[in-house]
CSV table of C-alpha atoms and ligand atoms in Angstrom, one decimal:
chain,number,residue,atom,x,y,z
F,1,UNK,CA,0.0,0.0,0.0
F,2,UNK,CA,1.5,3.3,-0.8
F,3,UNK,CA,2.0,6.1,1.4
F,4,UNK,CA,-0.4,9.0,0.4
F,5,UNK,CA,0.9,11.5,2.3
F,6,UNK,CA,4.5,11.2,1.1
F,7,UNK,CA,3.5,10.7,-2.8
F,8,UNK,CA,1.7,14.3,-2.4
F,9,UNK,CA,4.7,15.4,-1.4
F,10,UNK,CA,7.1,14.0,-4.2
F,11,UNK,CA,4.3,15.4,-6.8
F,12,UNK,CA,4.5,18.5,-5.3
F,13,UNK,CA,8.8,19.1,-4.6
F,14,UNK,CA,10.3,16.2,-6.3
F,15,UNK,CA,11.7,16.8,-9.6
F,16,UNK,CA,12.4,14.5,-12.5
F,17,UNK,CA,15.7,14.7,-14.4
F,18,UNK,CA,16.9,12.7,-17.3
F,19,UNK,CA,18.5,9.3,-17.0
F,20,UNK,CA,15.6,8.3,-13.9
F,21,UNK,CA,16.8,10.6,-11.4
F,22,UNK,CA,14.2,11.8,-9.1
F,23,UNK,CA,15.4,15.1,-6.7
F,24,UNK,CA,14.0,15.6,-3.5
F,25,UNK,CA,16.6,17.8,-1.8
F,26,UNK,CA,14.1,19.8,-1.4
F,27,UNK,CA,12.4,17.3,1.7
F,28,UNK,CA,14.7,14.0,2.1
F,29,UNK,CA,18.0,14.5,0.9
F,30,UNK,CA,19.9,17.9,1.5
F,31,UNK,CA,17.0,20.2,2.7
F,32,UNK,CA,15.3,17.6,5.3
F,33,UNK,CA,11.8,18.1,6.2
F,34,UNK,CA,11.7,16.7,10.2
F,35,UNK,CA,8.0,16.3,9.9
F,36,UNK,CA,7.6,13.8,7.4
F,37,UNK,CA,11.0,12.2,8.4
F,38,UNK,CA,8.5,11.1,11.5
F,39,UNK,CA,5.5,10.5,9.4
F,40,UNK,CA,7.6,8.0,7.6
F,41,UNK,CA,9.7,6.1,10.2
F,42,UNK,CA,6.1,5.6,11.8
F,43,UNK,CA,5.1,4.2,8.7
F,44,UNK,CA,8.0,2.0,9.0
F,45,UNK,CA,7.3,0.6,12.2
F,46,UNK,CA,3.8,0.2,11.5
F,47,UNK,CA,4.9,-2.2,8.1
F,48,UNK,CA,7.5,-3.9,10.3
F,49,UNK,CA,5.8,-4.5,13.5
F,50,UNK,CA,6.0,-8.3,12.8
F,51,UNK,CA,9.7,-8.4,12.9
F,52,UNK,CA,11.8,-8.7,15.9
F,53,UNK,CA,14.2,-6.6,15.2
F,54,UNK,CA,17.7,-5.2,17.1
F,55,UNK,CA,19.8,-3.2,15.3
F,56,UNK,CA,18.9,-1.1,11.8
F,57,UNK,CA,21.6,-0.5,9.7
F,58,UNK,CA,21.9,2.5,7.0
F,59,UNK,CA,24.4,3.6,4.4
F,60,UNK,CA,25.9,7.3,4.5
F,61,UNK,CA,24.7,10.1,4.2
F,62,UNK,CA,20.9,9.9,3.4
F,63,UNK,CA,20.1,7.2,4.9
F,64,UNK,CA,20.9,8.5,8.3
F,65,UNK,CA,18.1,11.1,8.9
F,66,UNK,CA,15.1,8.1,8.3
F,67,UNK,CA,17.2,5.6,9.9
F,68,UNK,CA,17.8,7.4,13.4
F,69,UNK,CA,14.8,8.7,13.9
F,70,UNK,CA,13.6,5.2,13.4
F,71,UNK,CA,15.7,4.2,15.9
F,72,UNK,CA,14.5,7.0,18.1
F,73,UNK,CA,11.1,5.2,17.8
F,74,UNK,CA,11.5,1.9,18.1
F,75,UNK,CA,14.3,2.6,21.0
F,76,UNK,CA,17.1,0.5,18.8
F,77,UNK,CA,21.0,1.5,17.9
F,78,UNK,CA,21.5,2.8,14.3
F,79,UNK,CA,24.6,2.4,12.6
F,80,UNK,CA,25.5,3.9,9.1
F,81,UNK,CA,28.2,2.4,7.0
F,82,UNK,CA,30.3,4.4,6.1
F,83,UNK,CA,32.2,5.1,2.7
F,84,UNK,CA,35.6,6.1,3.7
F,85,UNK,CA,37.5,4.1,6.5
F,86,UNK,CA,38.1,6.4,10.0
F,87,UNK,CA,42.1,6.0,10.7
F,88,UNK,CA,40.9,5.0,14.4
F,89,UNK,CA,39.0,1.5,13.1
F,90,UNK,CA,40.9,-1.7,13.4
F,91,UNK,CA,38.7,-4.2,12.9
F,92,UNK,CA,36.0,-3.8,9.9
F,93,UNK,CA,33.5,-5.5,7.1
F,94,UNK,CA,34.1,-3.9,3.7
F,95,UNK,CA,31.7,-4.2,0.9
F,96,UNK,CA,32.0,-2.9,-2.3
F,97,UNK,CA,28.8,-1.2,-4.4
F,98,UNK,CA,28.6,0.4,-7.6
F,99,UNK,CA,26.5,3.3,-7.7
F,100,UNK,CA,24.7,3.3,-11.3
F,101,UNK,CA,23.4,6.5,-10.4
F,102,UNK,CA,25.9,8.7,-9.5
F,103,UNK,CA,28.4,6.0,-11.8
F,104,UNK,CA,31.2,5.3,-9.6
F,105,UNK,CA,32.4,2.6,-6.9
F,106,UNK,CA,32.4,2.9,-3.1
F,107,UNK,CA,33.3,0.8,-0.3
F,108,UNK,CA,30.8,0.6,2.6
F,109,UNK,CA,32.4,0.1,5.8
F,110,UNK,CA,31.5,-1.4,9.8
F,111,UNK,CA,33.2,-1.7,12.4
F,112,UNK,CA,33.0,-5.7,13.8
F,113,UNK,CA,32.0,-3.9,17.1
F,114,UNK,CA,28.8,-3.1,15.8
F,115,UNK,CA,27.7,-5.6,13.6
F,116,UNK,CA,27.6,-8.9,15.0
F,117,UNK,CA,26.1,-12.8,14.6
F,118,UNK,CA,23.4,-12.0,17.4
F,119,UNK,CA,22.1,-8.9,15.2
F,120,UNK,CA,19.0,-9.0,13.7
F,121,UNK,CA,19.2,-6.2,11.4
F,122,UNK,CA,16.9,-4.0,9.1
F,123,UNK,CA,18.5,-2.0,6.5
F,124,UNK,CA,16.5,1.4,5.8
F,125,UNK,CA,17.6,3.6,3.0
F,126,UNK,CA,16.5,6.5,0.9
F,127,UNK,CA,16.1,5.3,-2.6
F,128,UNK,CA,15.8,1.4,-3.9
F,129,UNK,CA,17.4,2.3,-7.5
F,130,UNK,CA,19.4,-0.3,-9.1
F,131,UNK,CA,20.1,-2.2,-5.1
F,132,UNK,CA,24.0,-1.8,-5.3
F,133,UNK,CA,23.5,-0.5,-1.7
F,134,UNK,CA,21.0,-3.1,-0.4
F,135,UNK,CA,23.9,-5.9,-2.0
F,136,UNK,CA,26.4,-3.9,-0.4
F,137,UNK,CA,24.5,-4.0,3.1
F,138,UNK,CA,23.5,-7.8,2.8
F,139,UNK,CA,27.4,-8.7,1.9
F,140,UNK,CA,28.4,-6.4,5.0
F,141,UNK,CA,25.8,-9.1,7.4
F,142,UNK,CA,26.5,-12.1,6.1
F,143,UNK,CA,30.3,-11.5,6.7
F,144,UNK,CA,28.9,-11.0,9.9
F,145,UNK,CA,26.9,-13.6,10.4
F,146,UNK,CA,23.9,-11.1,11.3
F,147,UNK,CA,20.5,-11.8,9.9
F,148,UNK,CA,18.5,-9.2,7.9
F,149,UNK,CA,14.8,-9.2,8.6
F,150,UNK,CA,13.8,-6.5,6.4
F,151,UNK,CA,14.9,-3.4,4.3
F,152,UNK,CA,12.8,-0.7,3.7
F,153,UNK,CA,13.2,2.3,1.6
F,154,UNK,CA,11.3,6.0,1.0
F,155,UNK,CA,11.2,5.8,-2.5
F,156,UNK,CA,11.8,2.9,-5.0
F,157,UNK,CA,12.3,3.5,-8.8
F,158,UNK,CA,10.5,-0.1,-10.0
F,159,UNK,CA,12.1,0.6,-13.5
F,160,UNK,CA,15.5,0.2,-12.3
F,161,UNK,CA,14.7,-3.6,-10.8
F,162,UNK,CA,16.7,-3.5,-7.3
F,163,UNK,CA,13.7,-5.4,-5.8
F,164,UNK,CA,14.7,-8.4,-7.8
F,165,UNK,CA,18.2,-8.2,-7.2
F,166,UNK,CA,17.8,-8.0,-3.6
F,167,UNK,CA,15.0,-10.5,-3.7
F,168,UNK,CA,17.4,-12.6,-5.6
F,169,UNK,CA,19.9,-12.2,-2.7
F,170,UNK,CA,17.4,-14.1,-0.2
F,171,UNK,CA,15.7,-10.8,1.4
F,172,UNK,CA,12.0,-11.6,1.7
F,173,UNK,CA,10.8,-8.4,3.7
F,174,UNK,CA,10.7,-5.2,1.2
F,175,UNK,CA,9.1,-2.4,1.7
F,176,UNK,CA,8.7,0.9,0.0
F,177,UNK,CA,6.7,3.3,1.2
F,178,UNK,CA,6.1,5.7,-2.9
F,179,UNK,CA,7.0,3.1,-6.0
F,180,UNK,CA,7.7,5.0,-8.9
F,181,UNK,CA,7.0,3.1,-12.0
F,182,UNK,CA,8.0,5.7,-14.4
F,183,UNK,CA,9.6,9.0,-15.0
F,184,UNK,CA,9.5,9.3,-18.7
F,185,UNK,CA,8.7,12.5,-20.5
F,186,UNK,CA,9.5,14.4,-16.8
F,187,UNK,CA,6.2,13.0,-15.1
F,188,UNK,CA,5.9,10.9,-12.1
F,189,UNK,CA,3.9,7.8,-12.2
F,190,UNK,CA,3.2,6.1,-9.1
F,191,UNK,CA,2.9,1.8,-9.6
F,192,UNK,CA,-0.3,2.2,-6.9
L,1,LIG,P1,20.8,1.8,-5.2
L,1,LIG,O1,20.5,3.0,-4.2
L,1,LIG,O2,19.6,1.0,-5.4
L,1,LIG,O3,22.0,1.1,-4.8
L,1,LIG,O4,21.0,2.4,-6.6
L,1,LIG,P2,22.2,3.3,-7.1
L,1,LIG,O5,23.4,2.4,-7.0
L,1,LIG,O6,22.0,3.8,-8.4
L,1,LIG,O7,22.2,4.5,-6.1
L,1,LIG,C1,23.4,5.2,-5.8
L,1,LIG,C2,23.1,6.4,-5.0
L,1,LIG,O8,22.2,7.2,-5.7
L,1,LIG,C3,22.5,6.2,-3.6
L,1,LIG,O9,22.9,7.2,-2.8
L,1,LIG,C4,21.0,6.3,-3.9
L,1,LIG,O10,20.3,6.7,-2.7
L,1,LIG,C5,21.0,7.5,-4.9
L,1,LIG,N1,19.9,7.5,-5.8
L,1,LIG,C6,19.4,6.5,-6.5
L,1,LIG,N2,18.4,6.9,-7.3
L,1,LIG,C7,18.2,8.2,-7.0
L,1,LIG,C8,17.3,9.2,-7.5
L,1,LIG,O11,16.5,9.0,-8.3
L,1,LIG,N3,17.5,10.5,-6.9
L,1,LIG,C9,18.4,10.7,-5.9
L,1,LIG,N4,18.4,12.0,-5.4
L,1,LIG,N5,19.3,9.8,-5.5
L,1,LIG,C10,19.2,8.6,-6.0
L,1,LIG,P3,24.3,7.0,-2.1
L,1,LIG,O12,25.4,7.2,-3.2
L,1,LIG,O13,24.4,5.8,-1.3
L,1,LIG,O14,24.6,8.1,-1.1
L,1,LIG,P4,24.1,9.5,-0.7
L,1,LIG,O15,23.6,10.2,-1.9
L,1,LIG,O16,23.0,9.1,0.3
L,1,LIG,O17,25.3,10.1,0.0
């Protein structure tokens, strides 16, 4: 079921450029609107209240803002991975992704002190695009040994096909809360 009160809002800021890029820097991802931050990490819990969950796990840097304050809500750690390695970390996962968005490679780092075999883990992001990210974050848990229960993402671009690639990757728990099905000719077209 999509989220109304979030489409409105894409219809209303987000803006289509060529190549499927969607911008929403104008609520999600440089100028943040708190508000619906909270609208949508409720919306979260509420699609994930099934799952027992201990730990979510993001990717820097837009992933963050949804991610902690859903772990402000459900009273559970957040950790981001992050793309450059701090001098101070010994011992890490590294995963590499390829972002066919933005076309180049990162790594996507954590520390073995906060991912761990006992974790049961969702992965909340920003965009479902192509799911270099979401590989990237199941590669990081299963060195791990941590189990993902769920991802969930704001917005997912169903042209680009990351829910099969993760699906193919054994994650059974999806959610996104606005699928776009298309942006041709510069107009946003919701799937439902
Ligand atoms: P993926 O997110 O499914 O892995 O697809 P892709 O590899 O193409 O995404 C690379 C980056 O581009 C991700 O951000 C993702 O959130 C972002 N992205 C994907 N599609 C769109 C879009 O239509 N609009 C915008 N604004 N961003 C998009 P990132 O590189 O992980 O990091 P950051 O931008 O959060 O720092």
């Amino acid at each position: 079921m999509a989220f109304e009160i979030l489409k409105d809002r894409i219809l209303k800021d987000g803006k289509c450029f060529d190549g499927g890029v969607l911008k929403v820097d104008r609520f999600i991802n440089h100028q943040m609107d708190p508000r619906l931050m909270d609208q949508i990490s409720k919306e979260f819990i509420r699609r994930f209240a099934d799952l027992k969950i201990n730990k979510i796990i993001t990717v820097e840097a837009s992933g963050i803002a949804p991610a902690v304050m859903l772990g402000y809500h459900m009273d559970l750690p957040v950790v981001f991975a992050k793309k450059q390695k701090p001098s101070t970390m010994a011992d890490m996962y590294v995963a590499e992704a390829t972002s066919f968005t933005k076309k180049c490679d990162y790594t996507m780092i954590i520390s073995k002190e906060f991912l761990t075999k006992e974790d049961h883990v969702l992965f909340i992001d920003d965009f479902l695009a192509y799911g270099s990210t979401g590989k990237g974050a199941i590669d990081l848990c299963h060195q791990a040994c941590a189990t993902i229960e769920g991802m969930g993402f704001i917005i997912e671009k169903a042209f680009q096909n990351g829910r099969q690639i993760l699906e193919q990757a054994g994650i059974t728990r999806i959610e996104s809360l606005a699928i776009i099905e298309s942006l041709d000719g510069g107009q946003i077209r919701f799937a439902r």
